């Protein structure tokens, strides 16, 4: 008994350690990379306009949701402008806001943040100039736009919600289909799962607004009201309503001391489980992209099959020493059916999420999917071992029963000896099921990470949106540092728009040692193609008041040109610097 108690204590400690490590992994995971990608902006990023625009328009690759502060516009002095409210224009994938009537000349920064159709926030920034480019003091948008504390709490709550719904639905399926001799040991885990799911759903609803806004965890009536008007918030409220309704019905039945038949319990559980699963799948990756209705149906079946298998494992582990071999055989059939559904729906969801074989190794989603496939393979091997030991344990009692002698005549047999301890296969089966449950927890963690990662197909759309389309000219920007004297260093930024063969415009901006704009009495920019012995060609830039520019300059051939800039710092001092610049066809 002492050895057995020690094993149980070590098993509990190991389980707590694994749970803590999983929560740490999920809590410190990289922030979600959203599905939506910015397709185009009006004005375009980096353009110089002759007149001030009246609106700002952003077009995304899919429909997006708006926040209370989706668009922020800053002038060249880093003062925020009062713009009109952001709203949809020409469809839910387009966001537009009105600008003030009069904009002074200079470079403006637009920072934006929206929520993609799969419930993940996405943000970014771009610039445009009116009249001329100027140095702007607006801070660049950081790569990590989520609040670490909010993101960690939100991801941990999502994982615990997945684990709780798996235990809740899987245990219900185990009791309804496998019909164990007694369900009393399962009452505690079911209640714990129900309260955990209720608590994590409430936490997700409270954290939803800070998660979207990228702010620290806080509770306000306005944020809760705004969340209720969004699709993820409405689905979370629906989940709370379903849990409350189910809990109320169960409480009333227990108060009246009524016990429903198993078939009725199974039917009620099936009726509640489908809408409960939809509260996840209708706001995740399945709700955006191609074949949305089929994807939601597939994701719902995937979630239900996962719950039946993983939650059933927990129920088997809880009742293994009190259950019958018939119950284990029924669960084996249930697990086989669940695995079949998981494989079919998993293949479809992988194809839909990846989009190409290259995305399997070239995207975070693909690499996480490979890790999940490896964990699922280990889970299937553990399940095969459990199935084999179940079959072996089923034959042990029959063999023992065949060896019991039956007297025909004579005195009665002596009293039967005490019941022997559980056969060795049952102990081995318990270890196999425990290993299977541990691997299943890892699979759940990887599933949580997958739902927080942009699918490979979406990553390809993001890259395509970020890469200029073929045939569209792009600007070439080259920054060259120079010695400004007295131990200081400045730089000159030269822009060729477009940076390709043919007629182009040239703009040059000089920055002083302090990083601000520097006024110089003279600036000369030339280009030479040494491989073809062409040049130097003088661009003939002129002072435009804050920057130097030339509206028209011809680049005759493609290749690597030498860009040479001569900056006159004073009447007596000047410096010449050069750098290579690539010119395309």
Coordinates of C-alpha atoms in Angstrom, one line a residue:
X1 CA 0.0 0.0 0.0
X2 CA 2.9 2.4 0.8
X3 CA 4.4 1.8 -2.6
X4 CA 1.1 2.4 -4.3
X5 CA 0.4 5.6 -2.3
X6 CA 3.9 6.9 -3.3
X7 CA 3.2 6.2 -6.9
X8 CA -0.1 8.1 -6.7
X9 CA 1.6 11.1 -5.0
X10 CA 4.3 11.1 -7.7
X11 CA 1.7 10.8 -10.4
X12 CA -0.2 13.8 -9.0
X13 CA 3.0 15.9 -8.7
X14 CA 3.9 15.0 -12.3
X15 CA 0.4 15.9 -13.5
X16 CA 0.6 19.3 -11.7
X17 CA 4.1 19.9 -13.2
X18 CA 3.0 19.1 -16.7
X19 CA -0.1 21.3 -16.4
X20 CA 2.1 24.2 -15.1
X21 CA 4.5 23.8 -18.0
X22 CA 1.6 23.8 -20.5
X23 CA 0.1 26.9 -19.1
X24 CA 3.5 28.6 -19.1
X25 CA 4.0 27.6 -22.7
X26 CA 0.6 28.9 -23.8
X27 CA 0.8 32.1 -21.6
X28 CA 4.2 33.1 -23.0
X29 CA 3.4 32.1 -26.6
X30 CA 3.8 34.7 -29.3
X31 CA 0.8 36.9 -29.8
X32 CA -1.7 35.8 -32.4
X33 CA -0.9 36.6 -35.9
X34 CA -4.2 37.5 -37.4
X35 CA -5.9 36.3 -40.5
X36 CA -6.7 39.6 -42.2
X37 CA -4.0 41.4 -44.2
X38 CA -3.9 45.0 -45.4
X39 CA -4.4 44.9 -49.2
X40 CA -4.3 48.6 -50.1
X41 CA -4.5 52.1 -48.7
X42 CA -5.7 55.4 -50.1
X43 CA -3.5 57.4 -50.0
X44 CA -0.9 54.7 -50.8
X45 CA 1.9 54.2 -48.3
X46 CA 4.8 56.6 -48.9
X47 CA 3.1 58.7 -51.6
X48 CA 3.5 62.5 -51.9
X49 CA 0.2 64.3 -52.8
X50 CA -0.2 67.7 -54.3
X51 CA -3.5 68.4 -52.4
X52 CA -4.7 67.1 -49.1
X53 CA -7.0 64.0 -49.2
X54 CA -10.4 64.2 -47.7
X55 CA -10.6 60.6 -46.5
X56 CA -8.4 57.7 -45.5
X57 CA -9.4 54.3 -46.9
X58 CA -7.9 50.9 -45.9
X59 CA -8.8 47.7 -47.8
X60 CA -8.2 44.3 -46.3
X61 CA -8.2 40.7 -47.6
X62 CA -11.3 39.8 -45.6
X63 CA -14.0 41.5 -43.5
X64 CA -12.8 43.2 -40.4
X65 CA -14.4 44.5 -37.2
X66 CA -13.9 48.1 -35.9
X67 CA -12.7 49.2 -32.5
X68 CA -13.4 52.4 -30.6
X69 CA -10.0 53.7 -31.8
X70 CA -9.4 51.9 -35.0
X71 CA -7.7 54.8 -36.9
X72 CA -5.3 57.4 -35.5
X73 CA -3.7 60.1 -37.7
X74 CA -0.7 62.1 -36.5
X75 CA 0.7 65.2 -38.2
X76 CA 4.4 65.9 -38.8
X77 CA 4.7 67.3 -35.2
X78 CA 3.3 64.1 -33.7
X79 CA 0.0 65.7 -32.8
X80 CA -3.1 63.6 -33.2
X81 CA -5.7 64.9 -35.6
X82 CA -9.4 64.9 -35.0
X83 CA -10.8 62.6 -37.7
X84 CA -14.3 61.5 -38.4
X85 CA -15.5 58.1 -36.9
X86 CA -14.1 55.1 -38.7
X87 CA -16.7 53.1 -40.5
X88 CA -17.1 50.5 -43.3
X89 CA -17.2 51.7 -46.9
X90 CA -17.9 49.6 -50.0
X91 CA -18.1 46.4 -47.9
X92 CA -17.0 45.1 -44.6
X93 CA -13.4 44.6 -45.8
X94 CA -13.0 48.4 -46.2
X95 CA -12.4 51.0 -43.5
X96 CA -12.7 54.7 -44.1
X97 CA -12.4 57.9 -41.9
X98 CA -12.8 61.5 -42.9
X99 CA -9.8 63.9 -42.4
X100 CA -9.9 67.5 -41.3
X101 CA -10.6 70.1 -44.1
X102 CA -7.1 71.7 -44.0
X103 CA -3.9 69.8 -43.7
X104 CA -0.5 71.5 -43.6
X105 CA 2.3 70.3 -45.8
X106 CA 4.5 67.5 -44.5
X107 CA 4.4 63.7 -43.7
X108 CA 1.5 62.2 -41.8
X109 CA 1.4 58.9 -40.0
X110 CA -1.7 56.6 -39.9
X111 CA -1.8 53.9 -37.2
X112 CA -4.7 51.4 -37.5
X113 CA -6.0 48.4 -35.5
X114 CA -8.9 46.2 -36.5
X115 CA -10.3 42.7 -35.6
X116 CA -10.2 40.1 -38.4
X117 CA -13.1 37.8 -39.1
X118 CA -11.5 34.9 -37.1
X119 CA -11.6 37.1 -34.0
X120 CA -7.9 38.0 -33.8
X121 CA -6.7 41.7 -33.7
X122 CA -4.3 43.0 -36.3
X123 CA -2.6 46.4 -36.5
X124 CA 0.0 48.4 -38.5
X125 CA 0.8 51.9 -39.8
X126 CA 1.7 53.7 -43.0
X127 CA 2.6 57.3 -44.0
X128 CA 1.7 59.8 -46.7
X129 CA 2.9 63.3 -47.4
X130 CA 1.1 66.5 -48.6
X131 CA 3.2 68.7 -50.8
X132 CA 6.6 67.4 -49.6
X133 CA 8.2 64.8 -47.4
X134 CA 9.3 65.9 -44.0
X135 CA 10.8 64.2 -41.0
X136 CA 8.1 63.0 -38.7
X137 CA 8.6 62.4 -35.0
X138 CA 5.8 59.9 -34.7
X139 CA 7.0 56.8 -33.1
X140 CA 7.0 53.6 -35.3
X141 CA 4.5 50.9 -34.5
X142 CA 6.2 48.2 -32.5
X143 CA 6.2 44.6 -33.7
X144 CA 4.5 43.4 -30.5
X145 CA 1.2 45.3 -30.3
X146 CA -0.4 43.1 -27.6
X147 CA -0.2 43.7 -23.9
X148 CA 1.8 40.7 -22.5
X149 CA -0.3 40.3 -19.4
X150 CA -3.6 40.5 -21.3
X151 CA -2.4 38.1 -24.0
X152 CA -1.1 35.6 -21.4
X153 CA -4.3 35.6 -19.4
X154 CA -6.4 35.3 -22.5
X155 CA -4.4 32.4 -23.9
X156 CA -4.4 30.5 -20.6
X157 CA -8.2 31.0 -20.3
X158 CA -8.7 29.7 -23.8
X159 CA -6.7 26.5 -23.0
X160 CA -8.5 25.9 -19.8
X161 CA -11.8 26.3 -21.6
X162 CA -10.8 23.7 -24.2
X163 CA -9.7 21.3 -21.5
X164 CA -12.9 21.9 -19.5
X165 CA -15.3 21.3 -22.4
X166 CA -13.4 18.2 -23.3
X167 CA -13.8 16.7 -19.8
X168 CA -17.4 17.9 -19.6
X169 CA -18.7 16.5 -23.0
X170 CA -16.4 13.5 -23.0
X171 CA -17.5 12.4 -19.6
X172 CA -21.1 12.8 -20.6
X173 CA -20.6 10.7 -23.7
X174 CA -18.8 8.1 -21.6
X175 CA -21.7 7.8 -19.2
X176 CA -24.3 7.8 -21.9
X177 CA -22.7 5.4 -24.4
X178 CA -20.3 3.3 -22.4
X179 CA -22.7 2.8 -19.4
X180 CA -20.3 2.2 -16.5
X181 CA -21.5 0.3 -13.5
X182 CA -21.4 3.5 -11.4
X183 CA -21.0 7.1 -12.3
X184 CA -20.4 8.4 -8.8
X185 CA -16.6 8.8 -9.2
X186 CA -17.3 11.1 -12.2
X187 CA -19.4 13.6 -10.4
X188 CA -16.5 15.6 -9.0
X189 CA -14.6 16.0 -12.3
X190 CA -17.8 16.9 -14.1
X191 CA -18.6 19.6 -11.6
X192 CA -15.0 20.9 -11.7
X193 CA -15.1 21.0 -15.5
X194 CA -18.5 22.8 -15.5
X195 CA -17.3 25.5 -13.0
X196 CA -14.0 25.9 -14.8
X197 CA -15.7 26.4 -18.2
X198 CA -18.1 28.9 -16.6
X199 CA -15.2 30.8 -15.0
X200 CA -13.0 30.8 -18.1
X201 CA -15.8 31.9 -20.3
X202 CA -16.5 34.8 -18.0
X203 CA -12.8 35.7 -18.0
X204 CA -12.6 35.5 -21.8
X205 CA -15.6 37.9 -22.0
X206 CA -14.0 40.4 -19.6
X207 CA -10.6 40.2 -21.3
X208 CA -12.0 40.4 -24.8
X209 CA -12.0 44.2 -25.1
X210 CA -8.5 44.7 -23.6
X211 CA -7.3 41.8 -25.9
X212 CA -8.6 43.5 -29.0
X213 CA -7.4 47.0 -28.0
X214 CA -4.0 45.7 -26.9
X215 CA -4.3 47.3 -23.4
X216 CA -3.7 46.1 -19.9
X217 CA -6.4 44.0 -18.2
X218 CA -9.2 46.3 -17.0
X219 CA -13.0 46.1 -16.5
X220 CA -15.4 48.9 -17.6
X221 CA -19.0 49.0 -18.4
X222 CA -18.3 50.6 -21.9
X223 CA -15.9 47.8 -22.8
X224 CA -18.3 45.1 -21.7
X225 CA -21.1 46.7 -23.7
X226 CA -18.9 47.0 -26.8
X227 CA -17.9 43.3 -26.5
X228 CA -21.5 42.3 -26.4
X229 CA -22.0 43.8 -29.8
X230 CA -19.2 41.8 -31.5
X231 CA -19.5 38.3 -32.8
X232 CA -17.0 36.8 -30.4
X233 CA -18.6 38.5 -27.5
X234 CA -22.1 37.3 -28.5
X235 CA -20.9 33.7 -28.8
X236 CA -19.3 33.9 -25.3
X237 CA -22.6 35.2 -23.9
X238 CA -24.4 32.3 -25.7
X239 CA -21.9 29.9 -24.1
X240 CA -22.7 31.3 -20.7
X241 CA -26.4 31.0 -21.3
X242 CA -26.1 27.4 -22.4
X243 CA -24.1 26.5 -19.3
X244 CA -26.5 28.4 -17.0
X245 CA -29.5 26.7 -18.6
X246 CA -28.0 23.2 -18.4
X247 CA -27.0 23.8 -14.7
X248 CA -30.5 25.1 -13.9
X249 CA -32.2 22.0 -15.4
X250 CA -29.8 19.6 -13.6
X251 CA -30.4 21.5 -10.3
X252 CA -34.2 21.3 -10.7
X253 CA -34.1 17.6 -11.5
X254 CA -31.9 16.9 -8.4
X255 CA -34.2 18.9 -6.2
X256 CA -37.1 16.7 -7.3
X257 CA -35.0 13.6 -7.0
X258 CA -35.7 12.5 -10.5
X259 CA -33.3 10.4 -12.5
X260 CA -33.5 10.6 -16.3
X261 CA -33.0 7.5 -18.3
X262 CA -29.6 7.1 -20.0
X263 CA -31.0 7.6 -23.5
X264 CA -32.7 10.8 -22.4
X265 CA -29.4 12.0 -20.8
X266 CA -27.5 11.2 -24.0
X267 CA -30.1 13.0 -26.2
X268 CA -30.1 16.1 -23.9
X269 CA -26.2 16.1 -23.9
X270 CA -26.1 15.9 -27.7
X271 CA -28.6 18.7 -28.1
X272 CA -26.5 21.0 -25.8
X273 CA -23.1 19.9 -27.1
X274 CA -23.6 21.0 -30.7
X275 CA -24.5 24.6 -30.0
X276 CA -21.9 24.7 -27.2
X277 CA -19.2 23.6 -29.7
X278 CA -20.4 26.2 -32.2
X279 CA -19.5 28.9 -29.7
X280 CA -15.9 28.0 -30.5
X281 CA -16.0 27.2 -34.2
X282 CA -18.1 30.1 -35.3
X283 CA -15.5 32.6 -34.2
X284 CA -12.2 30.8 -35.0
X285 CA -10.3 30.1 -38.3
X286 CA -13.3 28.2 -39.7
X287 CA -15.4 31.4 -39.7
X288 CA -13.1 33.1 -42.3
X289 CA -11.6 32.1 -45.6
X290 CA -13.0 29.6 -48.1
X291 CA -15.9 27.2 -47.7
X292 CA -17.0 28.7 -44.4
X293 CA -20.2 26.6 -43.9
X294 CA -18.4 23.4 -44.6
X295 CA -15.4 24.5 -42.5
X296 CA -17.6 25.3 -39.5
X297 CA -19.4 22.0 -39.7
X298 CA -16.0 20.2 -40.0
X299 CA -14.5 22.1 -37.1
X300 CA -17.6 21.4 -34.9
X301 CA -17.3 17.6 -35.6
X302 CA -13.6 17.8 -34.9
X303 CA -14.2 19.5 -31.5
X304 CA -16.9 17.0 -30.5
X305 CA -14.8 14.0 -31.5
X306 CA -11.8 15.4 -29.6
X307 CA -14.0 15.9 -26.5
X308 CA -15.4 12.4 -26.7
X309 CA -12.0 10.9 -27.0
X310 CA -10.0 13.1 -24.6
X311 CA -12.8 13.5 -22.0
X312 CA -13.6 9.8 -22.2
X313 CA -9.9 9.0 -21.4
X314 CA -10.2 11.1 -18.3
X315 CA -13.4 9.2 -17.3
X316 CA -11.8 5.8 -18.0
X317 CA -8.8 6.9 -15.9
X318 CA -11.1 7.9 -13.1
X319 CA -13.2 4.7 -13.0
X320 CA -10.7 2.1 -14.3
X321 CA -10.6 0.1 -11.1
X322 CA -14.4 0.1 -10.7
X323 CA -15.5 -0.3 -14.3
X324 CA -16.3 -3.5 -16.2
X325 CA -14.6 -4.9 -19.2
X326 CA -17.8 -4.4 -21.2
X327 CA -17.6 -0.7 -20.5
X328 CA -14.0 -0.6 -21.6
X329 CA -14.9 -2.4 -24.8
X330 CA -17.6 0.2 -25.5
X331 CA -15.2 3.0 -24.9
X332 CA -12.8 1.4 -27.3
X333 CA -15.4 1.5 -30.0
X334 CA -16.3 5.1 -29.1
X335 CA -12.6 6.1 -29.3
X336 CA -12.2 4.4 -32.7
X337 CA -15.2 6.3 -34.1
X338 CA -13.8 9.5 -32.6
X339 CA -10.4 8.9 -34.2
X340 CA -12.0 8.3 -37.6
X341 CA -13.9 11.6 -37.4
X342 CA -10.7 13.4 -36.2
X343 CA -8.7 12.1 -39.1
X344 CA -11.2 13.0 -41.8
X345 CA -12.0 16.5 -40.4
X346 CA -8.3 17.1 -39.6
X347 CA -7.2 16.3 -43.1
X348 CA -9.8 18.8 -44.5
X349 CA -8.9 21.5 -42.0
X350 CA -5.2 21.1 -42.7
X351 CA -5.7 21.4 -46.4
X352 CA -7.9 24.5 -45.9
X353 CA -5.5 26.1 -43.5
X354 CA -2.3 25.4 -45.3
X355 CA -3.2 26.1 -48.9
X356 CA 0.1 24.7 -50.2
X357 CA 2.8 22.2 -49.3
X358 CA 5.4 25.0 -48.9
X359 CA 3.3 26.4 -46.0
X360 CA 3.8 23.2 -44.1
X361 CA 7.4 24.1 -43.4
X362 CA 7.5 27.7 -44.3
X363 CA 4.9 29.1 -41.9
X364 CA 4.4 29.1 -38.1
X365 CA 1.0 27.5 -38.6
X366 CA 2.6 24.6 -40.7
X367 CA 5.3 24.0 -38.2
X368 CA 2.8 23.9 -35.3
X369 CA 0.6 21.6 -37.3
X370 CA 3.6 19.2 -37.8
X371 CA 4.2 19.2 -34.0
X372 CA 0.5 18.5 -33.5
X373 CA 0.6 15.6 -36.0
X374 CA 3.6 14.1 -34.1
X375 CA 1.7 14.4 -30.8
X376 CA -1.4 12.8 -32.4
X377 CA 0.8 10.0 -33.7
X378 CA 2.1 9.3 -30.2
X379 CA -1.5 9.5 -29.0
X380 CA -2.6 6.9 -31.5
X381 CA 0.2 4.6 -30.5
X382 CA -0.7 4.9 -26.8
X383 CA -4.4 4.3 -27.8
X384 CA -3.3 1.1 -29.7
X385 CA -1.5 -0.1 -26.6
X386 CA -4.6 0.6 -24.4
X387 CA -6.8 -1.3 -26.9
X388 CA -4.4 -4.2 -26.9
X389 CA -4.4 -4.4 -23.1
X390 CA -8.2 -4.1 -23.0
X391 CA -8.5 -7.1 -25.2
X392 CA -6.0 -9.0 -23.1
X393 CA -7.7 -8.1 -19.8
X394 CA -11.0 -9.3 -21.3
X395 CA -9.7 -12.8 -21.7
X396 CA -8.2 -13.1 -18.2
X397 CA -11.4 -13.6 -16.3
X398 CA -12.8 -16.1 -18.8
X399 CA -9.7 -18.2 -18.6
X400 CA -9.8 -18.2 -14.8
X401 CA -13.5 -19.1 -14.8
X402 CA -12.8 -22.1 -17.1
X403 CA -10.5 -23.6 -14.5
X404 CA -13.0 -23.5 -11.6
X405 CA -14.1 -27.1 -10.9
X406 CA -17.8 -28.0 -10.5
X407 CA -18.6 -30.9 -8.1
X408 CA -21.0 -33.5 -9.3
X409 CA -21.5 -35.4 -6.0
X410 CA -20.0 -35.6 -2.6
X411 CA -19.5 -32.9 0.1
X412 CA -19.8 -29.3 -0.9
X413 CA -16.8 -27.3 -1.9
X414 CA -15.0 -25.2 0.7
X415 CA -15.7 -21.6 0.9
X416 CA -14.3 -19.5 -2.0
X417 CA -11.0 -17.7 -1.3
X418 CA -11.0 -13.9 -1.2
X419 CA -11.1 -12.1 -4.5
X420 CA -7.7 -11.9 -6.1
X421 CA -6.1 -8.5 -6.8
X422 CA -6.7 -6.9 -10.2
X423 CA -4.9 -8.8 -13.0
X424 CA -1.6 -7.4 -14.1
X425 CA -3.0 -6.3 -17.5
X426 CA -5.3 -3.9 -15.7
X427 CA -2.4 -2.1 -14.0
X428 CA -0.6 -1.9 -17.3
X429 CA -3.8 -0.6 -18.9
X430 CA -4.0 2.1 -16.3
X431 CA -0.5 3.3 -17.1
X432 CA -1.2 3.2 -20.8
X433 CA -4.4 5.3 -20.4
X434 CA -2.5 7.8 -18.1
X435 CA 0.2 8.2 -20.8
X436 CA -2.6 8.6 -23.4
X437 CA -4.2 11.3 -21.3
X438 CA -0.9 13.2 -20.8
X439 CA -0.2 13.2 -24.6
X440 CA -3.8 14.4 -25.1
X441 CA -3.2 17.4 -22.9
X442 CA -0.2 18.3 -25.1
X443 CA -2.4 17.9 -28.2
X444 CA -4.9 20.3 -26.6
X445 CA -2.2 22.8 -26.0
X446 CA -1.0 22.6 -29.6
X447 CA -4.6 23.0 -30.8
X448 CA -4.9 26.2 -28.7
X449 CA -1.7 27.5 -30.3
X450 CA -3.0 26.6 -33.8
X451 CA -6.2 28.6 -33.2
X452 CA -4.0 31.6 -32.2
X453 CA -1.8 31.4 -35.3
X454 CA -2.5 32.6 -38.8
X455 CA -3.2 29.7 -41.2
X456 CA -0.7 29.1 -43.9
X457 CA -3.1 30.2 -46.5
X458 CA -3.6 33.4 -44.7
X459 CA 0.1 33.9 -44.3
X460 CA 0.4 33.6 -48.0
X461 CA -2.3 36.2 -48.5
X462 CA -0.5 38.5 -46.1
X463 CA 2.8 38.1 -48.0
X464 CA 1.0 38.7 -51.3
X465 CA -0.6 41.8 -49.9
X466 CA 2.7 43.1 -48.6
X467 CA 4.5 42.4 -51.8
X468 CA 3.8 44.8 -54.7
X469 CA 2.0 43.3 -57.6
X470 CA 3.9 42.5 -60.7
X471 CA 4.2 45.4 -63.0
X472 CA 3.5 48.1 -60.4
X473 CA 6.5 50.4 -60.0
X474 CA 8.1 50.6 -56.5
X475 CA 10.2 53.3 -55.0
X476 CA 13.9 52.7 -54.2
X477 CA 15.0 54.4 -50.9
X478 CA 18.8 54.6 -50.1
X479 CA 20.2 56.2 -46.9
X480 CA 23.9 57.2 -46.9
X481 CA 25.6 58.4 -43.7
X482 CA 28.3 61.2 -43.9
X483 CA 30.7 63.0 -41.6
X484 CA 29.2 66.3 -40.6
X485 CA 32.3 67.5 -38.8
X486 CA 33.0 68.1 -35.1
X487 CA 32.6 64.4 -34.4
X488 CA 29.0 64.4 -35.6
X489 CA 27.4 62.3 -38.4
X490 CA 24.5 63.1 -40.6
X491 CA 22.7 61.2 -43.4
X492 CA 21.1 61.8 -46.7
X493 CA 18.1 59.8 -47.8
X494 CA 17.6 59.5 -51.6
X495 CA 14.4 58.2 -53.1
X496 CA 14.0 57.1 -56.7
X497 CA 10.3 56.8 -57.5
X498 CA 10.0 54.4 -59.3
X499 CA 13.4 52.6 -59.0
X500 CA 13.2 51.2 -62.5
X501 CA 14.3 51.9 -66.0
X502 CA 12.7 54.9 -67.6
X503 CA 11.5 58.2 -66.3
X504 CA 11.7 58.6 -62.5
X505 CA 11.6 61.3 -59.9
X506 CA 14.3 62.0 -57.3
X507 CA 13.9 63.3 -53.8
X508 CA 16.7 63.8 -51.3
X509 CA 16.4 64.7 -47.6
X510 CA 19.4 65.6 -45.4
X511 CA 19.3 64.8 -41.7
X512 CA 21.7 66.4 -39.2
X513 CA 23.6 64.8 -36.3
X514 CA 20.5 65.3 -34.0
X515 CA 18.3 63.3 -36.4
X516 CA 16.3 66.3 -37.5
X517 CA 16.1 68.0 -40.9
X518 CA 19.2 69.8 -41.9
X519 CA 19.3 72.8 -44.3
X520 CA 22.3 72.8 -46.7
X521 CA 23.3 75.4 -49.2
X522 CA 23.9 72.9 -52.0
X523 CA 23.3 69.3 -52.9
X524 CA 24.3 67.3 -55.9
X525 CA 23.1 63.8 -56.8
X526 CA 24.6 61.7 -59.6
X527 CA 24.3 58.2 -60.9
X528 CA 26.9 56.1 -62.7
X529 CA 26.7 52.6 -64.2
X530 CA 30.4 51.5 -64.3
X531 CA 29.7 48.2 -66.0
X532 CA 28.4 50.0 -69.1
X533 CA 30.7 53.1 -68.7
X534 CA 27.7 55.3 -68.3
X535 CA 27.8 58.5 -66.2
X536 CA 28.0 60.2 -64.0
X537 CA 24.5 61.5 -64.8
X538 CA 23.5 64.6 -62.9
X539 CA 19.9 64.4 -61.5
X540 CA 19.8 68.2 -61.2
X541 CA 17.9 68.3 -57.9
X542 CA 16.8 71.7 -56.7
X543 CA 15.9 73.0 -53.2
X544 CA 12.2 72.4 -52.6
X545 CA 12.1 73.9 -49.1
X546 CA 12.9 71.1 -46.7
X547 CA 14.1 68.6 -49.3
X548 CA 15.7 68.5 -52.7
X549 CA 14.0 67.0 -55.7
X550 CA 13.8 66.5 -59.4
X551 CA 10.5 65.7 -61.1
X552 CA 12.0 64.0 -64.1
X553 CA 15.1 62.0 -64.6
X554 CA 15.8 59.1 -67.1
X555 CA 17.5 55.9 -66.1
X556 CA 18.5 54.2 -69.4
X557 CA 19.6 50.7 -68.3
X558 CA 19.0 48.2 -65.5
X559 CA 21.8 47.2 -63.2
X560 CA 23.6 48.2 -60.0
X561 CA 24.3 51.9 -60.3
X562 CA 26.6 54.0 -58.1
X563 CA 24.7 56.7 -56.3
X564 CA 27.0 59.6 -55.4
X565 CA 25.8 62.5 -53.3
X566 CA 27.8 65.7 -52.7
X567 CA 26.6 67.7 -49.7
X568 CA 27.9 71.3 -49.2
X569 CA 27.9 71.9 -45.5
X570 CA 29.1 75.5 -45.6
X571 CA 30.9 77.9 -48.1
X572 CA 34.2 76.1 -47.5
X573 CA 33.2 72.5 -46.4
X574 CA 31.6 69.8 -48.5
X575 CA 31.5 66.0 -48.3
X576 CA 30.9 63.3 -51.0
X577 CA 29.5 59.9 -50.2
X578 CA 28.3 57.0 -52.4
X579 CA 26.3 53.8 -52.2
X580 CA 25.1 51.1 -54.7
X581 CA 21.5 51.2 -55.8
X582 CA 19.7 48.5 -57.8
X583 CA 17.6 49.6 -60.8
X584 CA 15.2 47.1 -62.3
X585 CA 13.4 46.9 -65.7

